[in-house]
PDB file of C-alpha atoms and ligand atoms in Angstrom:
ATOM      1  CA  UNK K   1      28.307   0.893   5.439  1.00 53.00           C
ATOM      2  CA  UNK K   2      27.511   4.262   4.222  1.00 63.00           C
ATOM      3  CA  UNK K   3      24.898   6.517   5.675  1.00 85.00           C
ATOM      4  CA  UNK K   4      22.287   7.123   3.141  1.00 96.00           C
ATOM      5  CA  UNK K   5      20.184   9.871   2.803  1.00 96.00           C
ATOM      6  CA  UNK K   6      16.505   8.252   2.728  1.00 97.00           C
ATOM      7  CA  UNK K   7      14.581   9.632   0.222  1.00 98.00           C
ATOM      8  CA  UNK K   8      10.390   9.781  -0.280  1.00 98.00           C
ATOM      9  CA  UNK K   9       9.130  10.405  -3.996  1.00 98.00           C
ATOM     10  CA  UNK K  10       5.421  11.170  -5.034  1.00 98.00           C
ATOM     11  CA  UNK K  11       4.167   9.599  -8.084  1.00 98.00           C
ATOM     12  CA  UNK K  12       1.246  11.268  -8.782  1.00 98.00           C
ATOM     13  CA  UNK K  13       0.777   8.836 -11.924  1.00 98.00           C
ATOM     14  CA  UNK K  14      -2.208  10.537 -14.390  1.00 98.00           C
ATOM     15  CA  UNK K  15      -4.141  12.452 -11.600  1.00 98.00           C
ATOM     16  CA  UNK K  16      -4.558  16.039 -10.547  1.00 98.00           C
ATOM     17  CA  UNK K  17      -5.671  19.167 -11.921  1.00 98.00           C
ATOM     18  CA  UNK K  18      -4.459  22.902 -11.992  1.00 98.00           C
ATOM     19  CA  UNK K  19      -7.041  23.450  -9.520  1.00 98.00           C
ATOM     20  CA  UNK K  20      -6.676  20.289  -7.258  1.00 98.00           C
ATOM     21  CA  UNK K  21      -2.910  20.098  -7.712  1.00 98.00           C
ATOM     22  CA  UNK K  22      -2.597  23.748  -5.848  1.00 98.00           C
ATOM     23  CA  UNK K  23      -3.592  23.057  -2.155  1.00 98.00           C
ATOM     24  CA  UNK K  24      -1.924  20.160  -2.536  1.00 98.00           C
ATOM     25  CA  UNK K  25       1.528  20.733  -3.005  1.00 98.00           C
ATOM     26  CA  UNK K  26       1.184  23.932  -0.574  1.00 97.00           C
ATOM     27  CA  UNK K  27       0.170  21.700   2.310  1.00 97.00           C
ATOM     28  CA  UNK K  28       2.939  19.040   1.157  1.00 97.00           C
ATOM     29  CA  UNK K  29       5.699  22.094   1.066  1.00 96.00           C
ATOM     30  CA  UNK K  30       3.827  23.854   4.359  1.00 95.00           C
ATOM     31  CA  UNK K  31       4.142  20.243   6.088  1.00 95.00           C
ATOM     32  CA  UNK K  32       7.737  19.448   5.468  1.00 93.00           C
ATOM     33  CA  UNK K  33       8.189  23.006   6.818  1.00 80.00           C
ATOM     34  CA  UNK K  34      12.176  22.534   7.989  1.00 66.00           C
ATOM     35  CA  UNK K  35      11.835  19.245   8.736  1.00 63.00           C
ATOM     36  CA  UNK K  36      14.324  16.370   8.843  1.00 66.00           C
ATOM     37  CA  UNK K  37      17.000  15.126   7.234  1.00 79.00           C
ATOM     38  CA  UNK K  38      15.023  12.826   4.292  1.00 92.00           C
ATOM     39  CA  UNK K  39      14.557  14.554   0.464  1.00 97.00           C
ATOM     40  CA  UNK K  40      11.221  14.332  -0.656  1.00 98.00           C
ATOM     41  CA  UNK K  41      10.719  14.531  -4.593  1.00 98.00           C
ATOM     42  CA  UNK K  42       7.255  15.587  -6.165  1.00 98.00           C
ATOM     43  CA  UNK K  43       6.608  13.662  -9.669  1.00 98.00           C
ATOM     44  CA  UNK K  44       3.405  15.249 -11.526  1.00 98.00           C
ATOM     45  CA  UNK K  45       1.952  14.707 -14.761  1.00 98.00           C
ATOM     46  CA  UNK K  46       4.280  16.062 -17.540  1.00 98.00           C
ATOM     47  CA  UNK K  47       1.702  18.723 -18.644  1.00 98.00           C
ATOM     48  CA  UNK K  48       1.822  20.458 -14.694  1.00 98.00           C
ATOM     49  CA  UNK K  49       5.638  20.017 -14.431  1.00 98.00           C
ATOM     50  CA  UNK K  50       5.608  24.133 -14.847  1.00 98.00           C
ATOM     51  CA  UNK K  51       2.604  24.462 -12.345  1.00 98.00           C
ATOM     52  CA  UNK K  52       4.706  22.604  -9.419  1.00 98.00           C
ATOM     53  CA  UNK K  53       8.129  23.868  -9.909  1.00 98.00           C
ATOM     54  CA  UNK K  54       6.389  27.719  -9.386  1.00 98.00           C
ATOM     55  CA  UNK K  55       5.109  26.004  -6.071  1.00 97.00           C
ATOM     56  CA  UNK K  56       8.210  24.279  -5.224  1.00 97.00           C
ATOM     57  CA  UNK K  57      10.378  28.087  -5.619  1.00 95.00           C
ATOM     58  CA  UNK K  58      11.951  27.939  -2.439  1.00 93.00           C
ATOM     59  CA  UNK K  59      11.459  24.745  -0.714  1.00 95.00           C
ATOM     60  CA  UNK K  60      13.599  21.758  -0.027  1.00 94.00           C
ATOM     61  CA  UNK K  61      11.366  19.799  -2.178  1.00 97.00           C
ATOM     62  CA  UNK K  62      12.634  18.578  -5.490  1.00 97.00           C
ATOM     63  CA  UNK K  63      10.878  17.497  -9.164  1.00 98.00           C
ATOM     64  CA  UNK K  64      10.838  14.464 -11.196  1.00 98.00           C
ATOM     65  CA  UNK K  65       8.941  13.360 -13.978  1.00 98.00           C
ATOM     66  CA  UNK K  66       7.447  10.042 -14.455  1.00 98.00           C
ATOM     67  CA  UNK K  67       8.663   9.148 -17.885  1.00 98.00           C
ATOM     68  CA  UNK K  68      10.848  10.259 -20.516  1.00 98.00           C
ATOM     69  CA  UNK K  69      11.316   9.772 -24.353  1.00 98.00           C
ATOM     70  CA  UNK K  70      14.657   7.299 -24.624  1.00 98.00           C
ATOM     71  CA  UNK K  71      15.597  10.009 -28.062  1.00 98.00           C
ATOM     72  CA  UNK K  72      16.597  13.509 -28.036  1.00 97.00           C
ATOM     73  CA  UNK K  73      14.564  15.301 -30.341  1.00 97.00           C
ATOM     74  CA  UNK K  74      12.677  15.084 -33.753  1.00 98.00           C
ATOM     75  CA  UNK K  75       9.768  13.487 -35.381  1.00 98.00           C
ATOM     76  CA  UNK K  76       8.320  11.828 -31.969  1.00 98.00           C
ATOM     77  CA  UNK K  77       4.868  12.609 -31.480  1.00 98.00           C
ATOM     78  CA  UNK K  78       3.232  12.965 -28.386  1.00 97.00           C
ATOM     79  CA  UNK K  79       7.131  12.262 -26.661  1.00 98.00           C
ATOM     80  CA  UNK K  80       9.261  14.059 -24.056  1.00 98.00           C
ATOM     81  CA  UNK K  81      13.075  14.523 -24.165  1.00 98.00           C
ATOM     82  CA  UNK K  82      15.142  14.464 -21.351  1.00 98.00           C
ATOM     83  CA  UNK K  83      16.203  18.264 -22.279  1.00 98.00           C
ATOM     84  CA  UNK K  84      12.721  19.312 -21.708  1.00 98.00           C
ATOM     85  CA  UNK K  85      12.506  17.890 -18.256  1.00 98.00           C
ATOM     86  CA  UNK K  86      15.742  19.746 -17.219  1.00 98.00           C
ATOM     87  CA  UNK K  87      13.995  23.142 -18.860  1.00 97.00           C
ATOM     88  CA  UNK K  88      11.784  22.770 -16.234  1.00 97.00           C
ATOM     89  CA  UNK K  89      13.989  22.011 -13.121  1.00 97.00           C
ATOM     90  CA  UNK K  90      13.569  18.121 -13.040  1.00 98.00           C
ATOM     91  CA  UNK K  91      16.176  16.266 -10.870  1.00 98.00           C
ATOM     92  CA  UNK K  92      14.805  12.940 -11.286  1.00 98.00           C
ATOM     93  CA  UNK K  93      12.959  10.518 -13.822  1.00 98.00           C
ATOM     94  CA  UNK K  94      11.200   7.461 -13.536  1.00 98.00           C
ATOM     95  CA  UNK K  95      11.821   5.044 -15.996  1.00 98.00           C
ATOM     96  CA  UNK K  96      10.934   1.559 -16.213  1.00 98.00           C
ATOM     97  CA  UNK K  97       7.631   1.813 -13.693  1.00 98.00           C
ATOM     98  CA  UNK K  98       5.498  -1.752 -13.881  1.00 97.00           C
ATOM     99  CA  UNK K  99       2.806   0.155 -15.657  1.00 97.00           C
ATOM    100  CA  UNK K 100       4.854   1.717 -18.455  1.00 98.00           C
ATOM    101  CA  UNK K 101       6.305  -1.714 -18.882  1.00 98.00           C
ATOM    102  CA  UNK K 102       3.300  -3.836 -18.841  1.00 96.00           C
ATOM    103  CA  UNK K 103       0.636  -0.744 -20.794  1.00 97.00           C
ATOM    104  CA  UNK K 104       2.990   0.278 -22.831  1.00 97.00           C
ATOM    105  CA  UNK K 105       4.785  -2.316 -23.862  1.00 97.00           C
ATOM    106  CA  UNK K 106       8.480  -1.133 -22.436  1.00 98.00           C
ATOM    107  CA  UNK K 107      11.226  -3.744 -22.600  1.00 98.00           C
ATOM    108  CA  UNK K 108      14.324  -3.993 -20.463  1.00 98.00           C
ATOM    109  CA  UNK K 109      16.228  -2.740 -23.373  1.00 98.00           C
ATOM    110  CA  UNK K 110      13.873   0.203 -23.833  1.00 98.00           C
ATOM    111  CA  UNK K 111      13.928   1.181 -20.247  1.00 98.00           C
ATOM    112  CA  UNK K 112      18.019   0.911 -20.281  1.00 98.00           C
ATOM    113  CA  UNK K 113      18.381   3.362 -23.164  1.00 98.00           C
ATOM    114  CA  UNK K 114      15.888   5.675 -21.020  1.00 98.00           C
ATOM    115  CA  UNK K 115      18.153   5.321 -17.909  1.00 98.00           C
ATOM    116  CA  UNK K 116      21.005   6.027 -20.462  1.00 98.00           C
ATOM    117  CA  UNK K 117      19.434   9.121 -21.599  1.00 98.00           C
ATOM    118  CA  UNK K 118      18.697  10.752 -17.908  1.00 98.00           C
ATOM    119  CA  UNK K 119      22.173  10.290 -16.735  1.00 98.00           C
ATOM    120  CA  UNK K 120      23.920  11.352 -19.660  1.00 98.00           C
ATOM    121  CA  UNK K 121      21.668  14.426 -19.070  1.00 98.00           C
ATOM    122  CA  UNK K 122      22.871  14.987 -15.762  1.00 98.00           C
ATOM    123  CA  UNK K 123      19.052  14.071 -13.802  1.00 98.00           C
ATOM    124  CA  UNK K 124      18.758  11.137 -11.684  1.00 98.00           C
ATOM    125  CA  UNK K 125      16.985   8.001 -12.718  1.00 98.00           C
ATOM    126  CA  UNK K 126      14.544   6.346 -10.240  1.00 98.00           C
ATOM    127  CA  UNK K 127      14.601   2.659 -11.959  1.00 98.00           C
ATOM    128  CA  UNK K 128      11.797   0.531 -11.094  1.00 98.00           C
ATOM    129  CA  UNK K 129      11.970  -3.245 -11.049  1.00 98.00           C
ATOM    130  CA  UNK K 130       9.628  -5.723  -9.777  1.00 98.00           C
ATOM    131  CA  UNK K 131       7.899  -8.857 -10.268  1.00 97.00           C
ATOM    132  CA  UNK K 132       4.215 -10.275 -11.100  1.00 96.00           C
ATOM    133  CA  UNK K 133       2.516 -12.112  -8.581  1.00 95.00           C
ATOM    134  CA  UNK K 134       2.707 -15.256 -10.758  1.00 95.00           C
ATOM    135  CA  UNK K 135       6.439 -15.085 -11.419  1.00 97.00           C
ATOM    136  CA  UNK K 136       6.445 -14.642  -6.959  1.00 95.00           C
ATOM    137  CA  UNK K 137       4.556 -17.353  -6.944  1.00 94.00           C
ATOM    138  CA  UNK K 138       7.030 -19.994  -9.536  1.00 96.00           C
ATOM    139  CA  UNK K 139       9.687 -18.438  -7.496  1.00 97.00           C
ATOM    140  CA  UNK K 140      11.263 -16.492 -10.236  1.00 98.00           C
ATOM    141  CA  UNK K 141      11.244 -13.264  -8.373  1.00 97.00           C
ATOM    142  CA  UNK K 142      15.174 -13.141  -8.084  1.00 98.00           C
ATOM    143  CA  UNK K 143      15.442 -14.220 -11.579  1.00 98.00           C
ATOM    144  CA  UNK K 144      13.308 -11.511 -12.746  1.00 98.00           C
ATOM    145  CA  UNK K 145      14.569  -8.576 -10.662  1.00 98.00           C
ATOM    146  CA  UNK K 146      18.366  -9.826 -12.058  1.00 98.00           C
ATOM    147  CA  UNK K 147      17.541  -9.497 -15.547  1.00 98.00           C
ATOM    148  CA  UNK K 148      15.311  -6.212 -15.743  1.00 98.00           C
ATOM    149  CA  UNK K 149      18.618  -4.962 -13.575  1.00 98.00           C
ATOM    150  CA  UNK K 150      21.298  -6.739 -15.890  1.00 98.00           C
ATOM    151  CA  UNK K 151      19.767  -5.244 -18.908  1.00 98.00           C
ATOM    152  CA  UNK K 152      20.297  -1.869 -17.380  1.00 98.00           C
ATOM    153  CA  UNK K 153      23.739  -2.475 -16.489  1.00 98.00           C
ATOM    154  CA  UNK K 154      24.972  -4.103 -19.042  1.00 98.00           C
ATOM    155  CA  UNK K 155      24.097  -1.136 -21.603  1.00 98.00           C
ATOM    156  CA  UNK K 156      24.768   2.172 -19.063  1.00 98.00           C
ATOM    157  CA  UNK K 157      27.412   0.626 -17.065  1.00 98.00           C
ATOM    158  CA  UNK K 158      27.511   0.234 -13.509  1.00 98.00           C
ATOM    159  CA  UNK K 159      29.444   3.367 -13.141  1.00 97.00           C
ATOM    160  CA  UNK K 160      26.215   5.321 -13.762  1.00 98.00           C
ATOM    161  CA  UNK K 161      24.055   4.083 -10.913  1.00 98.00           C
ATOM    162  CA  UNK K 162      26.049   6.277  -9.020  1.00 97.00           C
ATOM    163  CA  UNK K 163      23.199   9.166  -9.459  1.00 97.00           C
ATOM    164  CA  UNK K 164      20.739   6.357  -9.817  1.00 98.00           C
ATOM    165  CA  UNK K 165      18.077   5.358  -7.254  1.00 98.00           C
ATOM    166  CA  UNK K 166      16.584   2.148  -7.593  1.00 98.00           C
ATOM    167  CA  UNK K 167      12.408   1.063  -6.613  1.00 98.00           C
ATOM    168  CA  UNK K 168      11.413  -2.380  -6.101  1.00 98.00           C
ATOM    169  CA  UNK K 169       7.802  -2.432  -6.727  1.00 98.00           C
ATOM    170  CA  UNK K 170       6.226  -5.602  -6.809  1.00 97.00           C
ATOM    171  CA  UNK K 171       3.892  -5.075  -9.518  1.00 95.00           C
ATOM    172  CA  UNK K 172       1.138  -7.449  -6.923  1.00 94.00           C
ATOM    173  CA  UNK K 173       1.607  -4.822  -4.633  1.00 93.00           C
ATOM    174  CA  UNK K 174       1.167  -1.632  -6.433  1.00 91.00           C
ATOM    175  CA  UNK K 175      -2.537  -0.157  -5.744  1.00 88.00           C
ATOM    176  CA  UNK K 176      -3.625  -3.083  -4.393  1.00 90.00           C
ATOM    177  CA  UNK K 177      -3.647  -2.434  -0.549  1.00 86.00           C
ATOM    178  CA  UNK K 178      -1.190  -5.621  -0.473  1.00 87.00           C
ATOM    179  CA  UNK K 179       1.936  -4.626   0.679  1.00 89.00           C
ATOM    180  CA  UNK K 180       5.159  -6.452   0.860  1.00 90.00           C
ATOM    181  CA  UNK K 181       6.028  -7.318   4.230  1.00 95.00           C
ATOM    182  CA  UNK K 182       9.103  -5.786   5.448  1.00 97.00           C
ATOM    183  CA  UNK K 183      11.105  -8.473   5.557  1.00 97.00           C
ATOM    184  CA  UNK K 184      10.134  -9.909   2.210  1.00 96.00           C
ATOM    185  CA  UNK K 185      10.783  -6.344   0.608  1.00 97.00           C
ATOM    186  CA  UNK K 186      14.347  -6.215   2.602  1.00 98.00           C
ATOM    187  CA  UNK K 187      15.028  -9.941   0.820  1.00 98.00           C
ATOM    188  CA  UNK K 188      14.871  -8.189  -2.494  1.00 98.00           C
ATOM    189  CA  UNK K 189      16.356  -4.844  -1.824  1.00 98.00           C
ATOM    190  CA  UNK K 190      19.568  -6.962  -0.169  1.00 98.00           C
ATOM    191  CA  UNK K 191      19.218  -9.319  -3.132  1.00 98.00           C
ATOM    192  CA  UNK K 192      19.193  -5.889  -5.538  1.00 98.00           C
ATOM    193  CA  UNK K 193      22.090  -4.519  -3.657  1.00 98.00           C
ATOM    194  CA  UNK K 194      24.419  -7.498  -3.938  1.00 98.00           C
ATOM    195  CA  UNK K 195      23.351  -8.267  -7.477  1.00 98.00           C
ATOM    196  CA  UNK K 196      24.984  -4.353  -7.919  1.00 98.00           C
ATOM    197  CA  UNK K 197      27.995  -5.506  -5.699  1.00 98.00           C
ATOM    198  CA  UNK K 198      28.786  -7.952  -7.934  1.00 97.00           C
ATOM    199  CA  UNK K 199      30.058  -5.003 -10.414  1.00 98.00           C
ATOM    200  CA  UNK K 200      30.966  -2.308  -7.847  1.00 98.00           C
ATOM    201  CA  UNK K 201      30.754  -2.741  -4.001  1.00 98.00           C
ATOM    202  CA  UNK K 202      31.055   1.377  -3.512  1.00 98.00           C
ATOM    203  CA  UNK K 203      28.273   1.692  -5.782  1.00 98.00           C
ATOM    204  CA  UNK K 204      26.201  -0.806  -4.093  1.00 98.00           C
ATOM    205  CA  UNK K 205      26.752   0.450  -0.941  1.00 98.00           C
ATOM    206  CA  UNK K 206      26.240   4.044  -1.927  1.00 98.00           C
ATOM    207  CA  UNK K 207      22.535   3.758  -3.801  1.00 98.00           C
ATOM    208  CA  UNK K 208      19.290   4.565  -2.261  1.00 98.00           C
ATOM    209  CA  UNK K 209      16.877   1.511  -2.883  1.00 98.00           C
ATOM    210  CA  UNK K 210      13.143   2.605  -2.272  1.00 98.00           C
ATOM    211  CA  UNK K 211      10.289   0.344  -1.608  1.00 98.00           C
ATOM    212  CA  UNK K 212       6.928   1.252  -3.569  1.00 97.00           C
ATOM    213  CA  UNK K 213       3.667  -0.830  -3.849  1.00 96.00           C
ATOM    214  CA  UNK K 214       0.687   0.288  -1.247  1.00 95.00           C
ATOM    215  CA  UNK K 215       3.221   2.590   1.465  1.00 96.00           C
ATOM    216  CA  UNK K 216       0.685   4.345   3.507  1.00 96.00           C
ATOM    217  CA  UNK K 217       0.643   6.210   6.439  1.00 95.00           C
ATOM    218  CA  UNK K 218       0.750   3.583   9.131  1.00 96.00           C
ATOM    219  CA  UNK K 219       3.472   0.902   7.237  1.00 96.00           C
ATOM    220  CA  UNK K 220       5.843   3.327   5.601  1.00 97.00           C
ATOM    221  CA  UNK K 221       7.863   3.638   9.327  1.00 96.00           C
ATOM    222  CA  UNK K 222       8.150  -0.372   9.426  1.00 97.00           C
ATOM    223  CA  UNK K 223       9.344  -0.305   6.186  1.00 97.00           C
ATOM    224  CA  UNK K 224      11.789   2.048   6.315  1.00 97.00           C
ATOM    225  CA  UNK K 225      13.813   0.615   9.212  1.00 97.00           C
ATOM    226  CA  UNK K 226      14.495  -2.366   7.569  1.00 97.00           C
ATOM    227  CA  UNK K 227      18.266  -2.533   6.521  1.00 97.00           C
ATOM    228  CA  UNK K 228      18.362  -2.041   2.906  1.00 98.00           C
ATOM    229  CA  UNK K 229      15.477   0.453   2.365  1.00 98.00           C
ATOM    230  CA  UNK K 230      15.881   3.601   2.024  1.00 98.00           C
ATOM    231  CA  UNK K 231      12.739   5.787   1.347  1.00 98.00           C
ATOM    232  CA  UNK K 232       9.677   4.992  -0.824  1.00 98.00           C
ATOM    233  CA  UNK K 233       7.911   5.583  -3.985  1.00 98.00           C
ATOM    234  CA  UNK K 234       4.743   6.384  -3.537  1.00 98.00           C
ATOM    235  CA  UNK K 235       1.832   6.214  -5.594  1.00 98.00           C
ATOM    236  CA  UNK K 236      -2.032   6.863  -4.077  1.00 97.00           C
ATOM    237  CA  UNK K 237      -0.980   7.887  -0.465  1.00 97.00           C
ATOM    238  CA  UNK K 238       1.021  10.995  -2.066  1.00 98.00           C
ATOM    239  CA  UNK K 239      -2.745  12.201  -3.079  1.00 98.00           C
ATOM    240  CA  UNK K 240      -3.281  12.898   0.152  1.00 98.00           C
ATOM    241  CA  UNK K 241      -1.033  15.088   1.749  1.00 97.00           C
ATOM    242  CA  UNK K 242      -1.024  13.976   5.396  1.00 97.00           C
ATOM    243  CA  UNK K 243      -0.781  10.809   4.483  1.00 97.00           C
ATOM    244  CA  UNK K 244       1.936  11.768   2.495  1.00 98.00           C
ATOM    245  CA  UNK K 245       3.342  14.038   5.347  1.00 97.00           C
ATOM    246  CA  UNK K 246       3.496  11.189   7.603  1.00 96.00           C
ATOM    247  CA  UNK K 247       5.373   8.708   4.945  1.00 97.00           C
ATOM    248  CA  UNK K 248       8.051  11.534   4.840  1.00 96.00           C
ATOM    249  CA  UNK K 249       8.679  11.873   8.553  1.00 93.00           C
ATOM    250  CA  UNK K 250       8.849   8.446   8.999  1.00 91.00           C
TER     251      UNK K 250
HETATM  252  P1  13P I 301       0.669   2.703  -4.818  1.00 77.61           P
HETATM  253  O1  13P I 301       1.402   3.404  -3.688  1.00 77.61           O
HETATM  254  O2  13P I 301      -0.601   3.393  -5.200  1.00 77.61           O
HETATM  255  O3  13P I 301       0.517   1.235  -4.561  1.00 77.61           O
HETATM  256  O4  13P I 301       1.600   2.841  -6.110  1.00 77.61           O
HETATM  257  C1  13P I 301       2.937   2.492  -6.016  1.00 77.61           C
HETATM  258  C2  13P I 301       3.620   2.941  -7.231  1.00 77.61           C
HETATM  259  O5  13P I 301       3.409   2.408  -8.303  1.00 77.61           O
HETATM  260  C3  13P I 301       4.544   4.075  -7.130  1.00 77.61           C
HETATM  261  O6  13P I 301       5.268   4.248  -8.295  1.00 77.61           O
END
């Protein structure tokens, strides 16, 4: 098995401010300090990309957006190419997160030709699959987690989840308090992994699968040691930056 390099990404989702956003990331960057050998990735609002990538001059700590425009350029109101986000210094993108499928109406297609776009770009997707609590509870979370995965490989190829990290997020467990328990989480993520196997064991082997869906300070270390997770996507904990602190150094 290969030894992969965990990895711990903030989603800040639609919060901050230029004024709240500054202590913040200093404490987050102060924190980390030299630490250990996990990468930690910071993924603000579009609009403060600029702000944090001043504040992460320097650091070990990288940037990611939280969405990107599946086109290049043109007549796209209110849209964000993939071009932009490397302007700025983005290594990653999350495409496909449970509330950008579910708010905003993003199929599996839609989300593949996203992931398409950030790898031909040269950034790092973070693809997020997960299931509802209903489709848990008719035991169709396999079923689910295969097709929102097959779509993706089926149009980029599994030769490009080589810079890919994927996120299971139950969507039952996202900002609810309700976490998965470890082992259920490591059912999926070994579930994900072989369902990747299938096309490309080295692949498989190779990708960083991160839990997300209520990681706080006192789970994220149980988590984290199961087999097939490695790192976390985290959503209100990375508010708070010892919380946050402590997710990354477990
Ligand atoms: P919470 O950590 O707030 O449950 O959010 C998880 C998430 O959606 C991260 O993308």
């Amino acid at each position: 098995m290969s030894e992969r390099q965990k990895l711990v990404a903030a989603n800040w989702k639609m919060n901050g401010s230029l004024a709240s956003n500054q202590p913040l990331i200093a404490e987050i960057v102060a924190g980390l300090g030299e630490t250990s050998g996990s990468e930690v990735a910071v993924c603000p609002p579009f609009i403060y990309l600029s702000q944090i990538a001043d504040s992460l001059q320097g650091s070990s700590v990288v940037l990611g957006a939280q969405n990107v425009s599946h086109l290049d350029a043109g007549a796209y109101t209110g849209e964000t190419a993939v071009s932009m986000l490397k302007d700025f210094g983005c290594q990653y993108v999350i495409v496909g997160h449970s509330e950008r499928r579910s708010l905003y109406a993003e199929t599996d297609e839609r989300v593949a030709e996203k992931f398409l776009q950030v790898v031909q770009s040269g950034l790092r997707p973070i693809l997020c699959v997960g299931e509802l609590l209903e489709e848990r509870e008719a035991g169709e979370t396999e079923d689910v987690i295969a097709r929102q995965l097959d779509a993706v490989i089926e149009l980029a190829g599994i030769e490009n989840f080589s810079q890919a990290v994927v996120a299971y997020e139950p969507v039952w467990a996202i900002g609810t308090g309700k976490t998965a328990t470890p082992e259920q989480a490591q059912q999926v993520h070994e579930f994900i992994r072989l369902r990747l196997a299938r096309h490309d064991s080295d692949v498989a082997d190779a990708i960083r699968i991160l839990y997300g869906g209520s990681v706080k300070a006192d789970n994220a270390e149980q988590l984290f040691n199961m087999a097939d997770i490695d790192g976390g996507l985290i959503g209100g904990a990375s508010l708070i930056a010892q919380d946050f602190l402590t997710i990354c150094k477990a």
